[in-house]
């Protein structure tokens, strides 16, 4: 990299504007120069009208002062005495490259949700000057951009990011104990945060809260079970296939557009069917009674809770999936009803019952998908059973191999009748055509249950398929934001860790909502990765009097990055003000705390 200036004539005078550029070699030996940093004007004339003043922080005097910069090969003119500085341009050095673009975008999203104002009133600075609200902002941005442990944030990530520049802070922000102590201050503000987010979703995106999607997931801990019987880490049904680990259950409520409204952390042994009543009461207590439609998957509501929802004043509307056993009971009643087309490729049958309506829906695309999955598994299992039948095995080995085949293709196993001889290592198998015909009839079909008896079938179907928004939220929390692994041992900090991940997900959703009308295929992660290429560097210019002028500058945006920033209607912040060191003093080089 090297310095280059551009001349510009203005009002009959020549001005020079300096840039740091790099050479890029192209095909055919051609060299193209790319601008990396723009530094601005450095005076190189002798006329007072050309003198450009900058404001810099004088580290020796500990105050801001006006400086006029001149190249080292020119004398400082008399009119600039006292504030003129001669800069040795040929001795320019670049220091401390750090990631700036994604940090800046994360902070912009944080401010759009007005989380900075929300936490400023609830996390005041300590008497020792600890800035708790900025520590929390750093934790949330870290979780969104490059999630990891608090220890990794303390040891590595903060040094390699521009969060200190954006927040006007230093390494005290990520002192190890401060990060953990900040987590201890968050949970008491959870209800107030939910109220604040509801208002922001409505103000920013005109979000509607008529329909609420509710579902549960779990997250596990690879640690020994706690001794405290009241601790929420318990063994239970694991959606992550880790029944060997203790876990907690997370209940999440989102709108059909994916905006999170509230969440709860429950003990790991909580049954899904026991959670809905408390959630309904909490939402009603926080947001008041209103006409809401709750959309849930099967297994969450019980008959008693559904009855309570129908008898409530005003009645609480619901749309839920039903277990497959209920489809067997109603199959004969549904058989003679006509199909109604609700959209291309989707048909429904309506079966009114007492105060309820059953909706049998079938999707042709889903039929083809489930049929192909079943055929693939059944074909594999049939071939595997033939292989096992040709092997010479002991009875125990045979049972083990059959058990392994069943575990790999459990749904297909139910379609085959298998008989194992009681006195030797042989078995026979045959396709159960009755079960196969029943499976074919049910592929791609769902039985829904609702008390919205006067609604259009197409609207009911649309409500139900929006449950994928909850599943997408859980996927983002677990994969993109890396909710796991959780390294904390204290229950309060475990819940605070989930709280921070929830806040990061709110930033993720805000960015996704802004991208959706621009380019539906553009993901928040792709945008963060694109802007993460923007770096900030410290440009050091030695002066002739033994000081160092330091210009902290973020790199120039390429066309793709400019397009993204413009489409998101974001304004780039001004470059940070310069600093100048005391005479004979080297500028401090930040190092991570040991």
Coordinates of C-alpha atoms in Angstrom, one line a residue:
X1 CA 0.0 0.0 0.0
X2 CA 1.2 3.5 -0.7
X3 CA 0.0 7.2 -0.6
X4 CA -1.4 8.9 -3.6
X5 CA -2.9 12.4 -3.9
X6 CA -5.5 13.8 -6.3
X7 CA -5.4 17.4 -7.4
X8 CA -8.5 19.5 -7.5
X9 CA -8.6 23.2 -8.5
X10 CA -11.2 25.2 -6.6
X11 CA -11.5 29.1 -6.6
X12 CA -8.3 29.3 -8.7
X13 CA -6.3 27.4 -6.1
X14 CA -4.9 23.8 -6.1
X15 CA -5.9 21.4 -3.4
X16 CA -4.4 18.0 -2.8
X17 CA -6.5 15.1 -1.3
X18 CA -4.6 12.1 -0.1
X19 CA -5.6 8.4 -0.3
X20 CA -4.0 5.1 0.6
X21 CA -4.2 2.8 -2.4
X22 CA -3.0 -0.7 -3.3
X23 CA -2.0 -2.3 -6.5
X24 CA -3.9 -5.3 -7.9
X25 CA -2.4 -7.2 -10.7
X26 CA -4.8 -8.4 -13.4
X27 CA -4.7 -10.6 -16.4
X28 CA -2.1 -9.7 -19.0
X29 CA 0.2 -8.0 -16.4
X30 CA -2.1 -5.0 -16.1
X31 CA -2.0 -3.3 -12.7
X32 CA -5.1 -1.6 -11.3
X33 CA -5.1 0.7 -8.3
X34 CA -7.8 0.3 -5.6
X35 CA -8.5 3.0 -3.0
X36 CA -8.4 1.6 0.5
X37 CA -8.6 4.7 2.7
X38 CA -9.4 8.3 2.1
X39 CA -7.4 10.7 4.3
X40 CA -8.5 14.1 3.1
X41 CA -6.5 17.2 2.5
X42 CA -3.0 17.8 3.8
X43 CA -1.7 21.4 3.2
X44 CA 1.2 21.7 0.9
X45 CA 1.1 25.4 0.0
X46 CA 2.2 28.7 1.6
X47 CA -1.0 30.7 1.3
X48 CA -3.2 31.3 4.2
X49 CA -6.4 30.6 2.2
X50 CA -5.2 27.1 1.6
X51 CA -4.8 26.2 5.2
X52 CA -7.2 23.4 6.2
X53 CA -7.7 22.9 9.9
X54 CA -8.6 19.6 11.6
X55 CA -9.6 18.9 15.1
X56 CA -7.5 16.3 16.9
X57 CA -7.2 15.0 20.4
X58 CA -3.9 16.0 21.9
X59 CA -2.9 13.1 24.2
X60 CA -0.2 15.3 25.8
X61 CA -2.5 18.1 26.8
X62 CA -5.6 15.8 27.2
X63 CA -7.8 18.1 25.1
X64 CA -9.0 18.7 21.6
X65 CA -7.1 21.3 19.6
X66 CA -7.1 22.6 16.0
X67 CA -4.2 21.5 13.8
X68 CA -3.0 22.4 10.3
X69 CA -1.1 19.7 8.6
X70 CA 1.8 20.3 6.2
X71 CA 4.3 18.0 4.5
X72 CA 7.7 17.6 6.1
X73 CA 9.5 19.1 3.1
X74 CA 7.7 22.5 3.6
X75 CA 8.2 25.0 6.3
X76 CA 5.2 25.8 8.5
X77 CA 4.1 29.3 7.4
X78 CA 4.0 32.2 10.0
X79 CA 0.2 32.3 10.0
X80 CA 0.1 28.7 11.1
X81 CA 2.5 29.1 14.0
X82 CA 1.2 27.4 17.1
X83 CA -1.1 25.0 15.3
X84 CA 0.9 23.9 12.3
X85 CA 2.3 20.3 12.3
X86 CA 4.8 18.9 9.7
X87 CA 3.9 15.3 8.7
X88 CA 6.4 12.8 7.3
X89 CA 4.3 11.3 4.6
X90 CA 6.9 8.9 3.4
X91 CA 7.0 7.2 6.9
X92 CA 3.3 6.3 6.9
X93 CA 2.4 3.0 8.7
X94 CA -0.8 1.0 9.0
X95 CA -1.6 -0.5 12.4
X96 CA -4.4 -2.7 14.0
X97 CA -6.6 -3.9 11.3
X98 CA -10.0 -4.8 12.8
X99 CA -13.5 -5.8 11.7
X100 CA -15.7 -2.7 11.4
X101 CA -18.6 -3.2 9.0
X102 CA -20.6 -6.0 10.7
X103 CA -20.1 -4.3 14.1
X104 CA -21.4 -1.0 12.7
X105 CA -24.4 -2.7 11.1
X106 CA -25.2 -4.6 14.4
X107 CA -25.0 -1.3 16.3
X108 CA -27.3 0.4 13.7
X109 CA -29.9 -2.4 14.2
X110 CA -29.6 -2.1 18.0
X111 CA -30.3 1.6 17.7
X112 CA -33.2 1.1 15.3
X113 CA -34.9 -1.1 18.0
X114 CA -34.0 1.7 20.5
X115 CA -32.4 -0.8 22.7
X116 CA -29.7 1.7 23.5
X117 CA -32.3 4.1 25.0
X118 CA -34.2 1.2 26.7
X119 CA -31.1 0.0 28.5
X120 CA -29.7 3.5 29.3
X121 CA -32.6 4.0 31.8
X122 CA -32.2 0.5 33.3
X123 CA -28.4 -0.1 33.3
X124 CA -26.8 3.1 34.6
X125 CA -23.0 3.3 34.9
X126 CA -21.6 2.1 38.2
X127 CA -19.8 4.4 40.6
X128 CA -16.5 3.0 39.3
X129 CA -17.5 3.9 35.7
X130 CA -18.5 0.5 34.5
X131 CA -20.7 1.1 31.4
X132 CA -23.2 -1.8 31.8
X133 CA -25.4 -0.8 28.8
X134 CA -22.3 -0.9 26.5
X135 CA -21.2 -4.2 27.8
X136 CA -24.6 -5.6 27.0
X137 CA -24.6 -4.1 23.5
X138 CA -21.2 -5.7 22.9
X139 CA -22.5 -9.1 24.1
X140 CA -25.5 -8.9 21.8
X141 CA -23.5 -7.7 18.8
X142 CA -21.0 -10.5 19.4
X143 CA -23.8 -13.1 19.5
X144 CA -25.2 -11.8 16.2
X145 CA -21.9 -11.5 14.3
X146 CA -19.6 -14.2 15.5
X147 CA -21.1 -16.0 18.5
X148 CA -18.9 -17.7 21.1
X149 CA -18.2 -17.8 24.8
X150 CA -17.7 -14.8 27.0
X151 CA -14.1 -15.9 27.5
X152 CA -13.4 -15.8 23.8
X153 CA -15.0 -12.3 23.6
X154 CA -12.7 -11.2 26.4
X155 CA -9.5 -12.8 25.1
X156 CA -9.8 -12.5 21.3
X157 CA -12.9 -11.1 19.6
X158 CA -13.0 -7.6 21.1
X159 CA -9.5 -6.9 20.1
X160 CA -10.2 -7.9 16.5
X161 CA -13.4 -5.9 16.3
X162 CA -14.1 -2.1 16.1
X163 CA -16.7 -2.2 19.0
X164 CA -14.4 -0.1 21.1
X165 CA -14.3 2.6 18.3
X166 CA -18.0 2.5 17.8
X167 CA -18.9 2.8 21.5
X168 CA -16.0 5.1 22.5
X169 CA -14.7 2.5 25.0
X170 CA -11.6 0.5 25.8
X171 CA -10.8 -3.0 27.1
X172 CA -12.4 -2.3 30.4
X173 CA -15.6 -3.0 28.5
X174 CA -14.8 -6.7 28.2
X175 CA -13.1 -7.3 31.5
X176 CA -13.9 -10.9 32.3
X177 CA -15.8 -10.3 35.6
X178 CA -17.7 -7.4 34.1
X179 CA -19.1 -9.6 31.3
X180 CA -20.4 -12.1 33.8
X181 CA -21.7 -9.5 36.2
X182 CA -23.6 -7.8 33.4
X183 CA -25.5 -11.0 32.9
X184 CA -26.7 -10.9 36.5
X185 CA -28.5 -7.6 35.9
X186 CA -30.7 -8.5 32.9
X187 CA -33.5 -10.9 33.8
X188 CA -35.4 -8.5 36.0
X189 CA -36.1 -6.3 32.9
X190 CA -37.5 -9.2 30.7
X191 CA -41.2 -8.2 31.0
X192 CA -40.4 -4.5 30.2
X193 CA -38.3 -5.6 27.2
X194 CA -41.3 -7.5 25.8
X195 CA -43.5 -4.4 26.0
X196 CA -40.8 -2.3 24.4
X197 CA -40.3 -4.8 21.5
X198 CA -44.0 -5.0 20.8
X199 CA -44.1 -1.2 20.3
X200 CA -41.0 -1.2 18.1
X201 CA -42.3 -4.1 15.9
X202 CA -45.5 -2.1 15.5
X203 CA -43.8 1.2 14.8
X204 CA -41.1 -0.1 12.4
X205 CA -43.0 -2.7 10.5
X206 CA -46.7 -2.2 11.3
X207 CA -46.7 -5.7 12.9
X208 CA -50.0 -7.2 13.8
X209 CA -50.5 -9.3 16.9
X210 CA -53.9 -10.8 16.0
X211 CA -52.3 -14.2 15.3
X212 CA -49.7 -15.7 17.7
X213 CA -47.6 -18.8 16.9
X214 CA -46.5 -20.9 19.9
X215 CA -44.1 -23.8 20.1
X216 CA -41.3 -25.2 22.3
X217 CA -37.8 -26.5 21.9
X218 CA -35.1 -27.7 24.2
X219 CA -31.4 -27.1 24.6
X220 CA -29.0 -29.4 26.4
X221 CA -26.0 -29.2 28.7
X222 CA -23.0 -31.6 28.5
X223 CA -22.6 -31.5 32.3
X224 CA -23.5 -33.4 35.4
X225 CA -27.0 -32.9 36.7
X226 CA -27.2 -30.1 39.3
X227 CA -27.6 -31.0 43.0
X228 CA -30.3 -28.3 43.5
X229 CA -33.7 -29.9 43.1
X230 CA -35.1 -26.5 42.0
X231 CA -32.6 -26.1 39.2
X232 CA -34.3 -26.1 35.7
X233 CA -31.7 -28.3 34.2
X234 CA -33.4 -31.7 34.1
X235 CA -33.6 -34.8 32.0
X236 CA -36.6 -34.8 29.6
X237 CA -37.7 -35.4 26.1
X238 CA -34.9 -34.1 23.9
X239 CA -35.7 -32.7 20.5
X240 CA -31.9 -32.7 19.9
X241 CA -31.7 -36.5 20.3
X242 CA -29.5 -36.0 23.5
X243 CA -31.6 -37.8 26.1
X244 CA -28.3 -38.5 27.9
X245 CA -27.9 -34.8 28.8
X246 CA -29.8 -32.5 31.1
X247 CA -31.7 -29.7 29.4
X248 CA -34.0 -26.7 29.7
X249 CA -37.2 -26.2 27.6
X250 CA -37.7 -22.9 25.8
X251 CA -41.2 -21.7 24.9
X252 CA -41.4 -19.0 22.2
X253 CA -44.2 -16.8 20.9
X254 CA -43.8 -15.1 17.5
X255 CA -46.0 -13.4 15.0
X256 CA -46.6 -14.9 11.6
X257 CA -44.0 -12.5 10.2
X258 CA -41.5 -14.0 12.7
X259 CA -41.3 -11.1 15.2
X260 CA -40.7 -12.5 18.7
X261 CA -43.1 -11.3 21.3
X262 CA -42.1 -13.3 24.4
X263 CA -40.3 -16.4 25.6
X264 CA -40.0 -18.5 28.7
X265 CA -37.4 -20.8 30.1
X266 CA -38.9 -23.9 31.7
X267 CA -37.5 -27.0 33.5
X268 CA -36.1 -29.6 31.2
X269 CA -38.7 -32.2 32.3
X270 CA -41.7 -30.0 31.4
X271 CA -44.3 -31.8 29.3
X272 CA -45.5 -29.7 26.3
X273 CA -49.1 -30.2 27.2
X274 CA -48.6 -28.5 30.7
X275 CA -47.3 -25.2 29.4
X276 CA -50.1 -23.5 27.5
X277 CA -52.3 -22.5 30.4
X278 CA -49.6 -20.5 32.1
X279 CA -48.5 -18.9 28.8
X280 CA -52.1 -17.7 28.1
X281 CA -52.3 -16.2 31.5
X282 CA -49.0 -14.4 31.2
X283 CA -49.8 -12.9 27.8
X284 CA -53.2 -11.8 29.0
X285 CA -51.7 -10.2 32.2
X286 CA -49.0 -8.4 30.2
X287 CA -51.0 -7.3 27.1
X288 CA -54.6 -7.4 28.3
X289 CA -57.6 -9.4 26.9
X290 CA -57.9 -9.2 23.1
X291 CA -59.1 -11.2 20.2
X292 CA -56.1 -13.4 19.5
X293 CA -55.7 -16.5 17.5
X294 CA -53.2 -19.1 18.9
X295 CA -51.7 -21.4 16.3
X296 CA -50.0 -24.5 17.8
X297 CA -48.8 -27.9 16.9
X298 CA -50.3 -31.1 18.2
X299 CA -49.3 -32.2 21.6
X300 CA -49.3 -28.7 23.2
X301 CA -53.0 -28.1 24.1
X302 CA -55.0 -30.5 26.3
X303 CA -58.8 -31.0 26.0
X304 CA -59.2 -29.1 29.3
X305 CA -57.2 -26.1 28.1
X306 CA -59.1 -26.0 24.8
X307 CA -62.4 -26.1 26.7
X308 CA -61.2 -23.2 28.9
X309 CA -60.2 -21.2 25.7
X310 CA -63.7 -21.7 24.2
X311 CA -65.4 -20.6 27.4
X312 CA -63.2 -17.6 28.1
X313 CA -64.6 -14.1 27.9
X314 CA -63.9 -13.1 25.2
X315 CA -63.3 -16.6 23.7
X316 CA -59.7 -17.4 22.9
X317 CA -59.4 -18.6 19.3
X318 CA -57.1 -21.5 18.4
X319 CA -55.9 -23.5 15.5
X320 CA -54.0 -26.7 16.3
X321 CA -52.8 -29.8 14.7
X322 CA -54.3 -33.1 15.9
X323 CA -52.6 -36.5 16.6
X324 CA -53.0 -39.1 13.9
X325 CA -55.2 -41.2 16.2
X326 CA -57.9 -38.6 15.9
X327 CA -57.8 -38.8 12.1
X328 CA -58.5 -42.6 12.4
X329 CA -61.6 -41.8 14.5
X330 CA -63.0 -39.3 12.1
X331 CA -61.9 -41.0 8.9
X332 CA -65.3 -42.5 8.1
X333 CA -67.0 -39.1 8.6
X334 CA -64.5 -37.3 6.4
X335 CA -64.6 -39.9 3.7
X336 CA -67.9 -38.8 2.1
X337 CA -67.1 -35.0 2.2
X338 CA -66.1 -33.1 -0.9
X339 CA -62.7 -31.5 -1.4
X340 CA -62.5 -27.7 -1.7
X341 CA -59.6 -26.0 -3.4
X342 CA -58.1 -23.2 -1.3
X343 CA -55.1 -22.5 -3.4
X344 CA -53.2 -24.2 -6.2
X345 CA -52.2 -27.7 -5.1
X346 CA -54.0 -27.5 -1.7
X347 CA -57.4 -28.9 -0.9
X348 CA -59.4 -29.2 2.3
X349 CA -62.5 -31.0 3.7
X350 CA -64.5 -29.3 6.5
X351 CA -66.2 -31.3 9.3
X352 CA -68.2 -29.2 11.8
X353 CA -68.5 -30.6 15.3
X354 CA -69.7 -29.1 18.6
X355 CA -68.3 -25.5 18.8
X356 CA -65.4 -26.7 16.7
X357 CA -64.4 -27.3 13.1
X358 CA -62.1 -30.0 11.8
X359 CA -60.2 -29.2 8.7
X360 CA -58.6 -32.1 6.7
X361 CA -56.0 -30.5 4.4
X362 CA -53.9 -32.1 1.7
X363 CA -51.0 -30.6 -0.2
X364 CA -50.1 -32.3 -3.5
X365 CA -46.5 -31.1 -3.2
X366 CA -46.3 -32.5 0.3
X367 CA -47.9 -35.8 -0.9
X368 CA -45.1 -36.2 -3.5
X369 CA -42.4 -35.4 -1.0
X370 CA -43.6 -37.7 1.7
X371 CA -44.3 -40.5 -0.8
X372 CA -40.8 -40.3 -2.2
X373 CA -39.3 -40.3 1.4
X374 CA -41.4 -43.4 2.3
X375 CA -40.5 -45.2 -0.9
X376 CA -36.8 -44.5 -0.4
X377 CA -36.8 -45.8 3.2
X378 CA -39.0 -48.8 2.3
X379 CA -36.7 -49.8 -0.6
X380 CA -33.6 -49.5 1.6
X381 CA -35.2 -51.6 4.4
X382 CA -36.4 -54.3 2.1
X383 CA -32.9 -54.6 0.6
X384 CA -31.4 -54.7 4.0
X385 CA -33.7 -57.4 5.2
X386 CA -32.7 -59.5 2.2
X387 CA -29.0 -59.0 3.1
X388 CA -29.6 -60.0 6.7
X389 CA -31.6 -63.1 5.7
X390 CA -28.6 -64.3 3.6
X391 CA -26.1 -64.0 6.5
X392 CA -24.9 -66.8 8.8
X393 CA -25.6 -65.3 12.3
X394 CA -26.3 -66.3 15.8
X395 CA -29.7 -65.4 17.2
X396 CA -28.3 -62.5 19.2
X397 CA -26.5 -61.1 16.2
X398 CA -29.6 -61.4 14.1
X399 CA -31.7 -59.5 16.7
X400 CA -29.0 -56.8 16.9
X401 CA -28.9 -56.3 13.1
X402 CA -32.7 -56.2 12.9
X403 CA -32.8 -53.6 15.7
X404 CA -30.3 -51.5 13.9
X405 CA -32.3 -51.6 10.7
X406 CA -35.5 -50.7 12.6
X407 CA -33.8 -47.7 14.2
X408 CA -32.7 -46.4 10.8
X409 CA -36.1 -46.8 9.1
X410 CA -38.7 -46.8 11.8
X411 CA -41.6 -45.5 9.7
X412 CA -41.0 -48.1 7.0
X413 CA -40.6 -50.9 9.6
X414 CA -44.3 -50.5 10.5
X415 CA -45.3 -51.4 7.0
X416 CA -43.5 -54.8 7.1
X417 CA -44.6 -57.9 9.1
X418 CA -41.5 -59.6 10.5
X419 CA -41.6 -62.9 12.3
X420 CA -38.4 -64.2 14.0
X421 CA -38.2 -67.9 14.8
X422 CA -38.1 -68.7 18.4
X423 CA -35.6 -71.6 18.3
X424 CA -33.1 -70.5 15.6
X425 CA -31.5 -67.5 13.9
X426 CA -34.0 -67.2 11.0
X427 CA -36.8 -64.8 10.2
X428 CA -39.4 -64.1 7.5
X429 CA -40.8 -60.8 6.3
X430 CA -43.7 -59.7 4.1
X431 CA -45.2 -56.3 3.1
X432 CA -48.4 -55.4 4.9
X433 CA -50.4 -54.0 2.1
X434 CA -53.3 -52.9 4.3
X435 CA -51.0 -50.7 6.3
X436 CA -49.3 -49.5 3.1
X437 CA -52.7 -48.4 1.6
X438 CA -53.5 -46.6 4.9
X439 CA -50.1 -44.8 4.8
X440 CA -50.6 -43.7 1.2
X441 CA -54.0 -42.2 2.0
X442 CA -52.5 -40.1 4.8
X443 CA -49.4 -38.9 3.1
X444 CA -49.4 -35.1 2.8
X445 CA -52.6 -34.8 4.8
X446 CA -53.1 -32.9 8.1
X447 CA -56.1 -32.8 10.4
X448 CA -56.5 -29.3 12.0
X449 CA -58.9 -28.4 14.8
X450 CA -60.2 -24.9 15.4
X451 CA -63.0 -22.9 17.1
X452 CA -62.8 -20.3 14.2
X453 CA -65.9 -21.8 12.6
X454 CA -66.8 -18.8 10.4
X455 CA -63.4 -18.4 8.7
X456 CA -62.4 -19.2 5.2
X457 CA -60.6 -22.6 4.8
X458 CA -57.8 -20.9 2.8
X459 CA -57.2 -18.5 5.8
X460 CA -57.1 -21.4 8.3
X461 CA -54.5 -23.3 6.1
X462 CA -52.4 -20.1 5.8
X463 CA -52.5 -19.7 9.6
X464 CA -51.2 -23.2 10.2
X465 CA -48.4 -23.3 7.7
X466 CA -47.0 -20.1 9.3
X467 CA -45.9 -22.3 12.2
X468 CA -42.7 -22.7 10.2
X469 CA -41.7 -19.2 11.5
X470 CA -41.3 -20.6 15.0
X471 CA -39.3 -23.5 13.7
X472 CA -37.1 -21.0 11.7
X473 CA -36.6 -19.0 14.9
X474 CA -35.4 -22.1 16.8
X475 CA -33.1 -23.0 13.9
X476 CA -31.6 -19.5 13.9
X477 CA -31.1 -19.5 17.6
X478 CA -29.4 -22.9 17.7
X479 CA -27.4 -22.7 14.4
X480 CA -26.8 -19.1 13.3
X481 CA -26.6 -17.6 16.8
X482 CA -25.2 -20.7 18.4
X483 CA -27.3 -20.8 21.5
X484 CA -25.3 -24.0 22.3
X485 CA -22.9 -24.8 23.9
X486 CA -23.8 -23.0 27.1
X487 CA -20.7 -22.7 29.4
X488 CA -22.3 -21.2 32.4
X489 CA -22.9 -23.2 35.6
X490 CA -25.3 -20.8 37.5
X491 CA -28.9 -21.1 36.6
X492 CA -29.4 -17.3 36.5
X493 CA -26.5 -16.9 34.0
X494 CA -27.8 -19.7 31.9
X495 CA -31.1 -17.8 31.6
X496 CA -29.3 -14.6 30.9
X497 CA -27.3 -16.3 28.2
X498 CA -30.6 -17.2 26.5
X499 CA -31.8 -13.6 27.1
X500 CA -28.8 -12.3 25.2
X501 CA -29.4 -14.8 22.4
X502 CA -33.0 -13.6 22.2
X503 CA -31.9 -10.0 21.9
X504 CA -29.5 -11.0 19.1
X505 CA -32.3 -12.8 17.4
X506 CA -34.4 -9.6 17.5
X507 CA -31.6 -7.8 15.6
X508 CA -31.5 -10.7 13.1
X509 CA -35.3 -10.4 12.6
X510 CA -35.1 -6.6 12.1
X511 CA -32.5 -7.0 9.4
X512 CA -34.5 -9.9 7.8
X513 CA -37.7 -7.7 7.7
X514 CA -35.8 -4.9 6.0
X515 CA -34.3 -7.3 3.4
X516 CA -37.5 -9.1 2.6
X517 CA -39.0 -6.4 0.3
X518 CA -35.6 -5.8 -1.3
X519 CA -34.5 -9.3 -2.1
X520 CA -36.3 -12.3 -0.5
X521 CA -33.3 -14.6 -1.1
X522 CA -30.8 -12.3 0.7
X523 CA -30.3 -13.6 4.2
X524 CA -29.1 -11.5 7.2
X525 CA -26.1 -13.7 7.5
X526 CA -25.0 -13.0 3.9
X527 CA -25.3 -9.2 4.6
X528 CA -23.3 -9.4 7.8
X529 CA -20.6 -11.4 6.0
X530 CA -20.5 -9.0 3.1
X531 CA -20.1 -6.0 5.4
X532 CA -17.7 -7.8 7.7
X533 CA -15.1 -7.3 5.0
X534 CA -15.0 -3.6 5.9
X535 CA -12.0 -3.0 8.1
X536 CA -10.8 -0.2 10.3
X537 CA -7.1 0.7 10.5
X538 CA -4.9 3.2 12.3
X539 CA -2.8 5.2 9.9
X540 CA 0.3 6.5 11.7
X541 CA 2.2 9.6 10.4
X542 CA 5.3 10.6 12.3
X543 CA 5.8 14.3 12.7
X544 CA 9.0 16.3 12.6
X545 CA 8.8 17.2 16.3
X546 CA 8.8 13.5 17.5
X547 CA 5.0 13.1 17.8
X548 CA 2.7 10.7 15.9
X549 CA -0.5 11.7 14.1
X550 CA -3.0 8.8 14.2
X551 CA -5.9 8.7 11.8
X552 CA -8.4 5.8 12.5
X553 CA -10.2 5.1 9.2
X554 CA -12.6 2.5 8.0
X555 CA -11.9 1.2 4.5
X556 CA -13.7 2.3 1.4
X557 CA -16.9 0.4 0.4
X558 CA -16.9 -1.6 -2.8
X559 CA -19.9 -1.4 -5.2
X560 CA -21.7 -4.3 -3.6
X561 CA -21.4 -2.9 -0.1
X562 CA -22.4 0.6 -1.2
X563 CA -25.5 -0.9 -2.8
X564 CA -26.4 -2.8 0.4
X565 CA -26.0 0.3 2.6
X566 CA -28.0 2.5 0.2
X567 CA -30.8 -0.1 -0.1
X568 CA -31.0 -0.4 3.7
X569 CA -31.2 3.4 3.9
X570 CA -28.2 3.5 6.3
X571 CA -25.9 6.5 6.6
X572 CA -22.2 5.8 7.1
X573 CA -20.8 7.6 10.2
X574 CA -18.1 10.2 9.9
X575 CA -14.5 8.9 10.2
X576 CA -13.2 9.1 13.8
X577 CA -11.3 12.3 14.7
X578 CA -7.5 12.2 14.6
X579 CA -5.3 11.9 17.6
X580 CA -1.8 13.2 18.1
X581 CA 0.6 11.8 20.8
X582 CA 2.7 13.7 23.2
X583 CA 6.3 14.5 22.1
X584 CA 8.5 11.5 22.3
X585 CA 5.7 9.2 23.4
X586 CA 4.8 6.2 21.3
X587 CA 1.1 5.6 20.7
X588 CA -0.3 2.9 22.9
X589 CA -0.9 -0.5 21.3
X590 CA -4.0 -2.2 22.7
X591 CA -3.4 -5.7 23.9
X592 CA -5.9 -8.1 25.3
X593 CA -5.9 -8.4 29.1
X594 CA -4.0 -11.4 30.5

